[in-house]
Amino acid sequence: MRALTWHGKHDVRVETVDDPEILNPRDAIIRITSTAICGSDLHLYDGYIPTMQSGDILGHEFMGEVVETGPKSTLQKGQRVVVPFTISCGSCFHCSKHQYSACDNGLPADNQDIAQAAYGQPMSGLFGYSHMTGGYAGGQAEYVRVPFSDVGPIVIPDGVEDDKVLFLSDILPTGWMAAENAEIEPGDTVAVWGCGPVGLFCVQSAFLMGAERVIAIDHFPRRLELARRFGAETINYEESKTYEALMEMTGGIGPDACIDAVGLEAHGFFADNVWDQIKVSTFTGTDRTHSIRQAILACRKGGRVSMPAVYGGFVDKFPLGAFMEKGLTLKTGQTHVQHYMPALLNAIMEGKIDTTFLISHRMPLEQAAEGYKLFHDKQNEVTKIVLKPGMDLAQTA
């Protein structure tokens, strides 16, 4: 089959690789019909996530048709399914609490030592996202093996187009869980750092949860315009000082809840961010954490901070004093996708949530390498790229 493989920083290639096979009774093989490039895929593309190996197949946002099942899979051939990016067993201590991204069994035993050393405990497995998260082949391919297929995938009703439901695999549940973690109350003012795909779903989710005002922060004009379409007020941090603007907009109190949807590759010419970039480039640091620092400093006393953004290692200059003295609450974590998929699918079917607005480009799988470069270099114009195996070049949008 054809698949997108990783070979180093800014080096991804569509190559012919072995077809996946059923390895365990609960496995299923999915023929991919749509797969997306995620903002967190760019962390792999930029070389920030460790334990990648040459030839690894990328991709964790995908859906398709069931073509083969193991004897203990609950799926049936011919069903259309969306697959969550977290690989979870459904029966361990954490899964029993619907904390699927903390699954004890999704990570193969021979990969658990890496995560144990880095984070204290291993997390769940993830598709296409390094050997620290299991070394599983991803879904930017023609076919993919899905472990625990009796727990993860959700069956999509006939007649529902891929574009409407594809983002159930990751970014829609991630935006929803981020808003939920912010404990939004009716009348709240919520600030969202980053108007990428997750940030935009945070904006949409916050309003659905009862926020009175949402303030979206970014510097890409098109992304800020998309946030405004949902009713958000916006701050372009290249034109205004974010902290001062938030204080003015909230009467000096600060937002009730702040959501960091930026993560370890924060942009902007700020003193702390420049220092972070120097440390990263000299291998003395791992993450650029300007946005989470700013969220903590801007959040009102007694407020809540939610962090769906991806961070990979250790940080310094963390405003722990402000965090403690202001009495803030911080919630974070990989998304418990399986927990949120059914309700969000219903919301999509009822027309309460729109996802198709986000897609800016559709490309054949064969052009995946060009898609990564385009997404990396043109983030104002590119909000989401959907890759379609077998798509004719003439159909590119």
Short mmCIF file of N, CA, C and O in Angstrom, two decimals, residues 171-282:
data_model
loop_
_atom_site.label_atom_id
_atom_site.label_comp_id
_atom_site.label_asym_id
_atom_site.label_seq_id
_atom_site.Cartn_x
_atom_site.Cartn_y
_atom_site.Cartn_z
N ILE A 171 -9.70 16.53 16.75
CA ILE A 171 -9.72 17.95 17.11
C ILE A 171 -11.06 18.45 17.64
O ILE A 171 -11.09 19.37 18.47
N LEU A 172 -12.18 17.87 17.19
CA LEU A 172 -13.46 18.29 17.76
C LEU A 172 -13.59 17.85 19.21
O LEU A 172 -13.89 18.68 20.09
N PRO A 173 -13.38 16.57 19.55
CA PRO A 173 -13.40 16.20 20.97
C PRO A 173 -12.35 16.94 21.80
O PRO A 173 -12.58 17.25 22.97
N THR A 174 -11.19 17.24 21.18
CA THR A 174 -10.15 17.96 21.92
C THR A 174 -10.61 19.37 22.26
O THR A 174 -10.43 19.84 23.39
N GLY A 175 -11.22 20.07 21.30
CA GLY A 175 -11.74 21.40 21.59
C GLY A 175 -12.85 21.36 22.61
O GLY A 175 -12.95 22.23 23.50
N TRP A 176 -13.72 20.35 22.51
CA TRP A 176 -14.83 20.22 23.46
C TRP A 176 -14.32 19.93 24.87
O TRP A 176 -14.76 20.55 25.85
N MET A 177 -13.40 18.97 24.99
CA MET A 177 -12.87 18.63 26.31
C MET A 177 -12.12 19.81 26.91
O MET A 177 -12.17 20.04 28.12
N ALA A 178 -11.43 20.60 26.08
CA ALA A 178 -10.73 21.78 26.57
C ALA A 178 -11.71 22.77 27.18
O ALA A 178 -11.46 23.35 28.24
N ALA A 179 -12.84 22.98 26.50
CA ALA A 179 -13.85 23.89 27.04
C ALA A 179 -14.48 23.31 28.31
O ALA A 179 -14.75 24.04 29.27
N GLU A 180 -14.70 22.00 28.31
CA GLU A 180 -15.23 21.35 29.51
C GLU A 180 -14.26 21.49 30.68
O GLU A 180 -14.66 21.76 31.82
N ASN A 181 -12.95 21.31 30.40
CA ASN A 181 -11.95 21.45 31.46
C ASN A 181 -11.88 22.88 31.99
O ASN A 181 -11.43 23.10 33.12
N ALA A 182 -12.32 23.84 31.20
CA ALA A 182 -12.34 25.24 31.65
C ALA A 182 -13.52 25.52 32.56
O ALA A 182 -13.65 26.64 33.08
N GLU A 183 -14.39 24.53 32.75
CA GLU A 183 -15.52 24.63 33.67
C GLU A 183 -16.33 25.90 33.42
O GLU A 183 -16.62 26.68 34.33
N ILE A 184 -16.71 26.09 32.17
CA ILE A 184 -17.40 27.30 31.76
C ILE A 184 -18.79 27.37 32.38
O ILE A 184 -19.55 26.39 32.38
N GLU A 185 -19.10 28.55 32.91
CA GLU A 185 -20.40 28.81 33.51
C GLU A 185 -21.13 29.85 32.68
O GLU A 185 -20.50 30.68 32.00
N PRO A 186 -22.47 29.84 32.71
CA PRO A 186 -23.22 30.86 31.95
C PRO A 186 -22.77 32.27 32.34
O PRO A 186 -22.61 32.57 33.52
N GLY A 187 -22.51 33.08 31.32
CA GLY A 187 -22.07 34.44 31.56
C GLY A 187 -20.57 34.64 31.59
O GLY A 187 -20.09 35.77 31.68
N ASP A 188 -19.80 33.55 31.52
CA ASP A 188 -18.34 33.65 31.60
C ASP A 188 -17.74 34.36 30.39
O ASP A 188 -18.28 34.32 29.28
N THR A 189 -16.58 34.96 30.65
CA THR A 189 -15.70 35.44 29.59
C THR A 189 -14.54 34.45 29.46
O THR A 189 -13.86 34.17 30.45
N VAL A 190 -14.35 33.92 28.28
CA VAL A 190 -13.34 32.89 28.04
C VAL A 190 -12.35 33.42 27.01
O VAL A 190 -12.75 33.93 25.96
N ALA A 191 -11.06 33.32 27.30
CA ALA A 191 -10.01 33.70 26.34
C ALA A 191 -9.37 32.44 25.79
O ALA A 191 -9.06 31.51 26.54
N VAL A 192 -9.18 32.41 24.46
CA VAL A 192 -8.59 31.24 23.79
C VAL A 192 -7.34 31.70 23.06
O VAL A 192 -7.41 32.54 22.16
N TRP A 193 -6.20 31.14 23.45
CA TRP A 193 -4.94 31.42 22.76
C TRP A 193 -4.80 30.44 21.59
O TRP A 193 -4.75 29.23 21.79
N GLY A 194 -4.74 30.95 20.37
CA GLY A 194 -4.56 30.12 19.19
C GLY A 194 -5.86 29.85 18.47
O GLY A 194 -6.81 29.30 19.05
N CYS A 195 -5.92 30.24 17.20
CA CYS A 195 -7.11 30.01 16.37
C CYS A 195 -6.82 28.99 15.28
O CYS A 195 -7.31 29.11 14.16
N GLY A 196 -6.00 28.01 15.61
CA GLY A 196 -5.86 26.85 14.75
C GLY A 196 -7.10 25.98 14.89
O GLY A 196 -8.09 26.37 15.52
N PRO A 197 -7.08 24.78 14.32
CA PRO A 197 -8.26 23.92 14.37
C PRO A 197 -8.80 23.66 15.77
O PRO A 197 -10.00 23.80 16.01
N VAL A 198 -7.93 23.31 16.72
CA VAL A 198 -8.40 23.05 18.08
C VAL A 198 -8.93 24.33 18.71
O VAL A 198 -10.00 24.34 19.35
N GLY A 199 -8.22 25.43 18.53
CA GLY A 199 -8.67 26.70 19.11
C GLY A 199 -10.02 27.11 18.59
O GLY A 199 -10.88 27.60 19.35
N LEU A 200 -10.27 26.93 17.30
CA LEU A 200 -11.56 27.30 16.72
C LEU A 200 -12.68 26.41 17.26
O LEU A 200 -13.80 26.87 17.49
N PHE A 201 -12.39 25.13 17.48
CA PHE A 201 -13.40 24.27 18.10
C PHE A 201 -13.58 24.62 19.58
O PHE A 201 -14.69 24.44 20.13
N CYS A 202 -12.54 25.12 20.24
CA CYS A 202 -12.70 25.63 21.61
C CYS A 202 -13.67 26.81 21.62
O CYS A 202 -14.53 26.92 22.51
N VAL A 203 -13.51 27.72 20.66
CA VAL A 203 -14.40 28.88 20.57
C VAL A 203 -15.84 28.42 20.40
O VAL A 203 -16.75 28.87 21.13
N GLN A 204 -16.07 27.54 19.44
CA GLN A 204 -17.42 27.05 19.17
C GLN A 204 -17.98 26.33 20.40
O GLN A 204 -19.15 26.55 20.78
N SER A 205 -17.17 25.50 21.05
CA SER A 205 -17.63 24.74 22.21
C SER A 205 -17.94 25.65 23.39
O SER A 205 -18.92 25.42 24.12
N ALA A 206 -17.10 26.67 23.61
CA ALA A 206 -17.31 27.57 24.74
C ALA A 206 -18.67 28.26 24.64
O ALA A 206 -19.40 28.38 25.64
N PHE A 207 -19.02 28.72 23.45
CA PHE A 207 -20.33 29.34 23.28
C PHE A 207 -21.46 28.34 23.54
O PHE A 207 -22.46 28.66 24.18
N LEU A 208 -21.29 27.10 23.05
CA LEU A 208 -22.32 26.09 23.26
C LEU A 208 -22.48 25.75 24.74
O LEU A 208 -23.57 25.35 25.18
N MET A 209 -21.41 25.93 25.52
CA MET A 209 -21.48 25.64 26.95
C MET A 209 -21.96 26.82 27.78
O MET A 209 -22.02 26.74 29.01
N GLY A 210 -22.27 27.95 27.13
CA GLY A 210 -22.87 29.06 27.86
C GLY A 210 -22.01 30.27 28.07
O GLY A 210 -22.44 31.22 28.76
N ALA A 211 -20.80 30.31 27.51
CA ALA A 211 -19.97 31.51 27.65
C ALA A 211 -20.69 32.72 27.05
O ALA A 211 -21.31 32.62 26.00
N GLU A 212 -20.62 33.84 27.73
CA GLU A 212 -21.21 35.07 27.21
C GLU A 212 -20.28 35.74 26.21
O GLU A 212 -20.72 36.27 25.19
N ARG A 213 -18.98 35.69 26.51
CA ARG A 213 -17.98 36.29 25.62
C ARG A 213 -16.84 35.30 25.44
O ARG A 213 -16.41 34.63 26.39
N VAL A 214 -16.33 35.23 24.21
CA VAL A 214 -15.11 34.48 23.92
C VAL A 214 -14.16 35.43 23.21
O VAL A 214 -14.55 36.09 22.23
N ILE A 215 -12.95 35.51 23.71
CA ILE A 215 -11.92 36.37 23.12
C ILE A 215 -10.84 35.47 22.53
O ILE A 215 -10.20 34.69 23.25
N ALA A 216 -10.66 35.53 21.22
CA ALA A 216 -9.72 34.66 20.52
C ALA A 216 -8.46 35.43 20.18
O ALA A 216 -8.52 36.58 19.70
N ILE A 217 -7.30 34.81 20.40
CA ILE A 217 -6.00 35.47 20.27
C ILE A 217 -5.15 34.74 19.25
O ILE A 217 -4.94 33.52 19.35
N ASP A 218 -4.67 35.45 18.24
CA ASP A 218 -3.83 34.86 17.20
C ASP A 218 -3.22 36.03 16.42
O ASP A 218 -3.39 37.19 16.81
N HIS A 219 -2.49 35.71 15.34
CA HIS A 219 -1.97 36.78 14.49
C HIS A 219 -2.25 36.53 13.02
O HIS A 219 -1.89 37.36 12.18
N PHE A 220 -2.91 35.41 12.70
CA PHE A 220 -3.26 35.13 11.32
C PHE A 220 -4.64 35.72 11.03
O PHE A 220 -5.63 35.29 11.64
N PRO A 221 -4.74 36.67 10.11
CA PRO A 221 -6.03 37.35 9.87
C PRO A 221 -7.16 36.40 9.52
O PRO A 221 -8.29 36.57 10.01
N ARG A 222 -6.89 35.39 8.68
CA ARG A 222 -7.98 34.52 8.26
C ARG A 222 -8.50 33.69 9.44
O ARG A 222 -9.71 33.48 9.59
N ARG A 223 -7.62 33.24 10.29
CA ARG A 223 -8.06 32.45 11.44
C ARG A 223 -8.85 33.31 12.43
O ARG A 223 -9.83 32.86 13.02
N LEU A 224 -8.43 34.55 12.60
CA LEU A 224 -9.18 35.45 13.46
C LEU A 224 -10.57 35.72 12.88
O LEU A 224 -11.55 35.82 13.62
N GLU A 225 -10.65 35.81 11.56
CA GLU A 225 -11.95 36.01 10.92
C GLU A 225 -12.85 34.81 11.15
O GLU A 225 -14.06 34.95 11.40
N LEU A 226 -12.31 33.61 11.08
CA LEU A 226 -13.11 32.41 11.35
C LEU A 226 -13.64 32.43 12.79
O LEU A 226 -14.79 32.05 13.04
N ALA A 227 -12.81 32.88 13.73
CA ALA A 227 -13.27 32.98 15.12
C ALA A 227 -14.41 33.99 15.25
O ALA A 227 -15.38 33.77 15.99
N ARG A 228 -14.30 35.09 14.54
CA ARG A 228 -15.36 36.11 14.59
C ARG A 228 -16.69 35.59 14.04
O ARG A 228 -17.76 36.01 14.47
N ARG A 229 -16.62 34.66 13.08
CA ARG A 229 -17.84 34.10 12.52
C ARG A 229 -18.68 33.38 13.58
O ARG A 229 -19.89 33.29 13.47
N PHE A 230 -18.03 32.87 14.62
CA PHE A 230 -18.75 32.21 15.70
C PHE A 230 -19.15 33.19 16.80
O PHE A 230 -19.74 32.78 17.80
N GLY A 231 -18.82 34.46 16.62
CA GLY A 231 -19.20 35.47 17.60
C GLY A 231 -18.08 35.90 18.53
O GLY A 231 -18.33 36.68 19.46
N ALA A 232 -16.86 35.43 18.32
CA ALA A 232 -15.75 35.78 19.20
C ALA A 232 -15.27 37.20 18.94
O ALA A 232 -15.30 37.70 17.81
N GLU A 233 -14.82 37.85 19.99
CA GLU A 233 -14.02 39.05 19.87
C GLU A 233 -12.57 38.59 19.66
O GLU A 233 -12.22 37.49 20.06
N THR A 234 -11.76 39.41 19.05
CA THR A 234 -10.41 38.95 18.70
C THR A 234 -9.34 39.94 19.11
O THR A 234 -9.58 41.15 19.19
N ILE A 235 -8.16 39.38 19.35
CA ILE A 235 -6.95 40.17 19.59
C ILE A 235 -5.87 39.66 18.64
O ILE A 235 -5.57 38.46 18.63
N ASN A 236 -5.32 40.53 17.82
CA ASN A 236 -4.16 40.21 17.00
C ASN A 236 -2.93 40.63 17.80
O ASN A 236 -2.68 41.82 18.00
N TYR A 237 -2.17 39.65 18.29
CA TYR A 237 -1.08 39.97 19.20
C TYR A 237 0.07 40.70 18.53
O TYR A 237 0.96 41.23 19.22
N GLU A 238 0.07 40.77 17.20
CA GLU A 238 1.07 41.59 16.52
C GLU A 238 0.67 43.06 16.47
O GLU A 238 1.50 43.91 16.19
N GLU A 239 -0.60 43.33 16.76
CA GLU A 239 -1.10 44.70 16.72
C GLU A 239 -1.42 45.24 18.11
O GLU A 239 -1.48 46.46 18.30
N SER A 240 -1.64 44.37 19.08
CA SER A 240 -1.97 44.79 20.44
C SER A 240 -1.22 43.93 21.44
O SER A 240 -0.88 42.78 21.15
N LYS A 241 -0.97 44.48 22.61
CA LYS A 241 -0.38 43.69 23.68
C LYS A 241 -1.49 42.88 24.34
O LYS A 241 -2.46 43.44 24.86
N THR A 242 -1.33 41.58 24.32
CA THR A 242 -2.43 40.69 24.70
C THR A 242 -2.88 40.92 26.14
O THR A 242 -4.08 41.06 26.41
N TYR A 243 -1.96 40.94 27.08
CA TYR A 243 -2.34 41.11 28.49
C TYR A 243 -3.09 42.41 28.70
O TYR A 243 -4.18 42.43 29.32
N GLU A 244 -2.53 43.50 28.17
CA GLU A 244 -3.17 44.80 28.36
C GLU A 244 -4.55 44.84 27.70
O GLU A 244 -5.50 45.39 28.26
N ALA A 245 -4.66 44.23 26.52
CA ALA A 245 -5.95 44.21 25.82
C ALA A 245 -6.99 43.42 26.63
O ALA A 245 -8.15 43.84 26.75
N LEU A 246 -6.57 42.29 27.18
CA LEU A 246 -7.51 41.48 27.97
C LEU A 246 -7.95 42.22 29.23
O LEU A 246 -9.12 42.15 29.63
N MET A 247 -7.03 42.92 29.86
CA MET A 247 -7.40 43.68 31.05
C MET A 247 -8.40 44.78 30.70
O MET A 247 -9.40 44.99 31.41
N GLU A 248 -8.18 45.45 29.59
CA GLU A 248 -9.09 46.52 29.18
C GLU A 248 -10.47 45.94 28.83
O GLU A 248 -11.51 46.52 29.17
N MET A 249 -10.48 44.79 28.15
CA MET A 249 -11.74 44.20 27.71
C MET A 249 -12.55 43.59 28.86
O MET A 249 -13.75 43.35 28.72
N THR A 250 -11.89 43.33 29.99
CA THR A 250 -12.58 42.70 31.13
C THR A 250 -12.63 43.62 32.34
O THR A 250 -12.86 43.14 33.46
N GLY A 251 -12.43 44.90 32.14
CA GLY A 251 -12.52 45.84 33.26
C GLY A 251 -11.45 45.63 34.32
O GLY A 251 -11.68 45.90 35.50
N GLY A 252 -10.28 45.14 33.90
CA GLY A 252 -9.17 44.93 34.82
C GLY A 252 -9.25 43.64 35.62
O GLY A 252 -8.35 43.38 36.44
N ILE A 253 -10.27 42.83 35.41
CA ILE A 253 -10.44 41.60 36.19
C ILE A 253 -9.70 40.42 35.57
O ILE A 253 -9.08 39.61 36.25
N GLY A 254 -9.76 40.31 34.26
CA GLY A 254 -9.20 39.16 33.56
C GLY A 254 -10.29 38.17 33.19
O GLY A 254 -11.38 38.18 33.77
N PRO A 255 -10.05 37.33 32.20
CA PRO A 255 -11.04 36.32 31.80
C PRO A 255 -11.32 35.33 32.92
O PRO A 255 -10.44 35.01 33.73
N ASP A 256 -12.56 34.82 32.96
CA ASP A 256 -12.90 33.80 33.94
C ASP A 256 -12.17 32.49 33.66
O ASP A 256 -11.84 31.74 34.58
N ALA A 257 -11.97 32.19 32.38
CA ALA A 257 -11.28 30.96 31.98
C ALA A 257 -10.38 31.26 30.81
O ALA A 257 -10.73 32.06 29.92
N CYS A 258 -9.22 30.62 30.79
CA CYS A 258 -8.24 30.80 29.71
C CYS A 258 -7.87 29.43 29.15
O CYS A 258 -7.62 28.49 29.92
N ILE A 259 -7.84 29.32 27.83
CA ILE A 259 -7.54 28.06 27.16
C ILE A 259 -6.31 28.23 26.29
O ILE A 259 -6.31 29.09 25.39
N ASP A 260 -5.28 27.45 26.54
CA ASP A 260 -4.07 27.46 25.71
C ASP A 260 -4.20 26.38 24.64
O ASP A 260 -4.07 25.19 24.92
N ALA A 261 -4.47 26.82 23.41
CA ALA A 261 -4.55 25.91 22.27
C ALA A 261 -3.37 26.10 21.33
O ALA A 261 -3.48 25.84 20.14
N VAL A 262 -2.25 26.57 21.86
CA VAL A 262 -1.05 26.84 21.04
C VAL A 262 -0.03 25.72 21.20
O VAL A 262 0.29 25.00 20.27
N GLY A 263 0.53 25.59 22.40
CA GLY A 263 1.46 24.50 22.64
C GLY A 263 2.91 24.86 22.48
O GLY A 263 3.31 26.03 22.52
N LEU A 264 3.72 23.83 22.24
CA LEU A 264 5.17 23.94 22.40
C LEU A 264 5.87 24.74 21.30
O LEU A 264 7.06 25.01 21.42
N GLU A 265 5.16 25.12 20.24
CA GLU A 265 5.79 25.92 19.20
C GLU A 265 5.17 27.31 19.14
O GLU A 265 4.83 27.81 18.07
N ALA A 266 5.04 27.96 20.29
CA ALA A 266 4.48 29.30 20.33
C ALA A 266 5.31 30.26 19.48
O ALA A 266 6.54 30.19 19.46
N HIS A 267 4.61 31.17 18.77
CA HIS A 267 5.26 32.16 17.93
C HIS A 267 5.20 33.53 18.59
O HIS A 267 4.49 33.74 19.56
N GLY A 268 5.94 34.47 18.03
CA GLY A 268 5.87 35.85 18.50
C GLY A 268 7.21 36.35 19.01
O GLY A 268 8.00 35.59 19.59
N PHE A 269 7.44 37.63 18.83
CA PHE A 269 8.71 38.23 19.24
C PHE A 269 8.55 38.80 20.64
O PHE A 269 8.33 39.99 20.85
N PHE A 270 8.60 37.90 21.63
CA PHE A 270 8.51 38.28 23.02
C PHE A 270 9.78 37.82 23.71
O PHE A 270 10.37 36.81 23.32
N ALA A 271 10.17 38.53 24.77
CA ALA A 271 11.46 38.23 25.41
C ALA A 271 11.54 36.79 25.85
O ALA A 271 12.53 36.09 25.60
N ASP A 272 10.48 36.28 26.52
CA ASP A 272 10.53 34.90 27.01
C ASP A 272 10.52 33.92 25.85
O ASP A 272 11.18 32.87 25.89
N ASN A 273 9.78 34.24 24.78
CA ASN A 273 9.69 33.32 23.66
C ASN A 273 11.00 33.27 22.88
O ASN A 273 11.41 32.20 22.39
N VAL A 274 11.66 34.41 22.73
CA VAL A 274 12.97 34.42 22.06
C VAL A 274 13.96 33.57 22.83
O VAL A 274 14.72 32.78 22.24
N TRP A 275 13.96 33.70 24.15
CA TRP A 275 14.87 32.90 24.97
C TRP A 275 14.54 31.42 24.85
O TRP A 275 15.44 30.58 24.75
N ASP A 276 13.25 31.08 24.83
CA ASP A 276 12.86 29.69 24.64
C ASP A 276 13.37 29.15 23.30
O ASP A 276 13.85 28.01 23.21
N GLN A 277 13.23 29.95 22.24
CA GLN A 277 13.67 29.50 20.92
C GLN A 277 15.18 29.28 20.89
O GLN A 277 15.67 28.35 20.26
N ILE A 278 15.93 30.14 21.58
CA ILE A 278 17.38 29.95 21.67
C ILE A 278 17.70 28.63 22.37
O ILE A 278 18.55 27.85 21.93
N LYS A 279 17.00 28.36 23.45
CA LYS A 279 17.25 27.12 24.20
C LYS A 279 16.91 25.89 23.37
O LYS A 279 17.64 24.89 23.40
N VAL A 280 15.80 25.96 22.63
CA VAL A 280 15.42 24.84 21.79
C VAL A 280 16.47 24.60 20.70
O VAL A 280 16.88 23.47 20.42
N SER A 281 16.92 25.69 20.07
CA SER A 281 17.88 25.57 18.97
C SER A 281 19.25 25.09 19.43
O SER A 281 20.03 24.55 18.64
N THR A 282 19.56 25.28 20.71
CA THR A 282 20.86 24.84 21.25
C THR A 282 20.72 23.55 22.07
O THR A 282 21.65 23.18 22.78
#
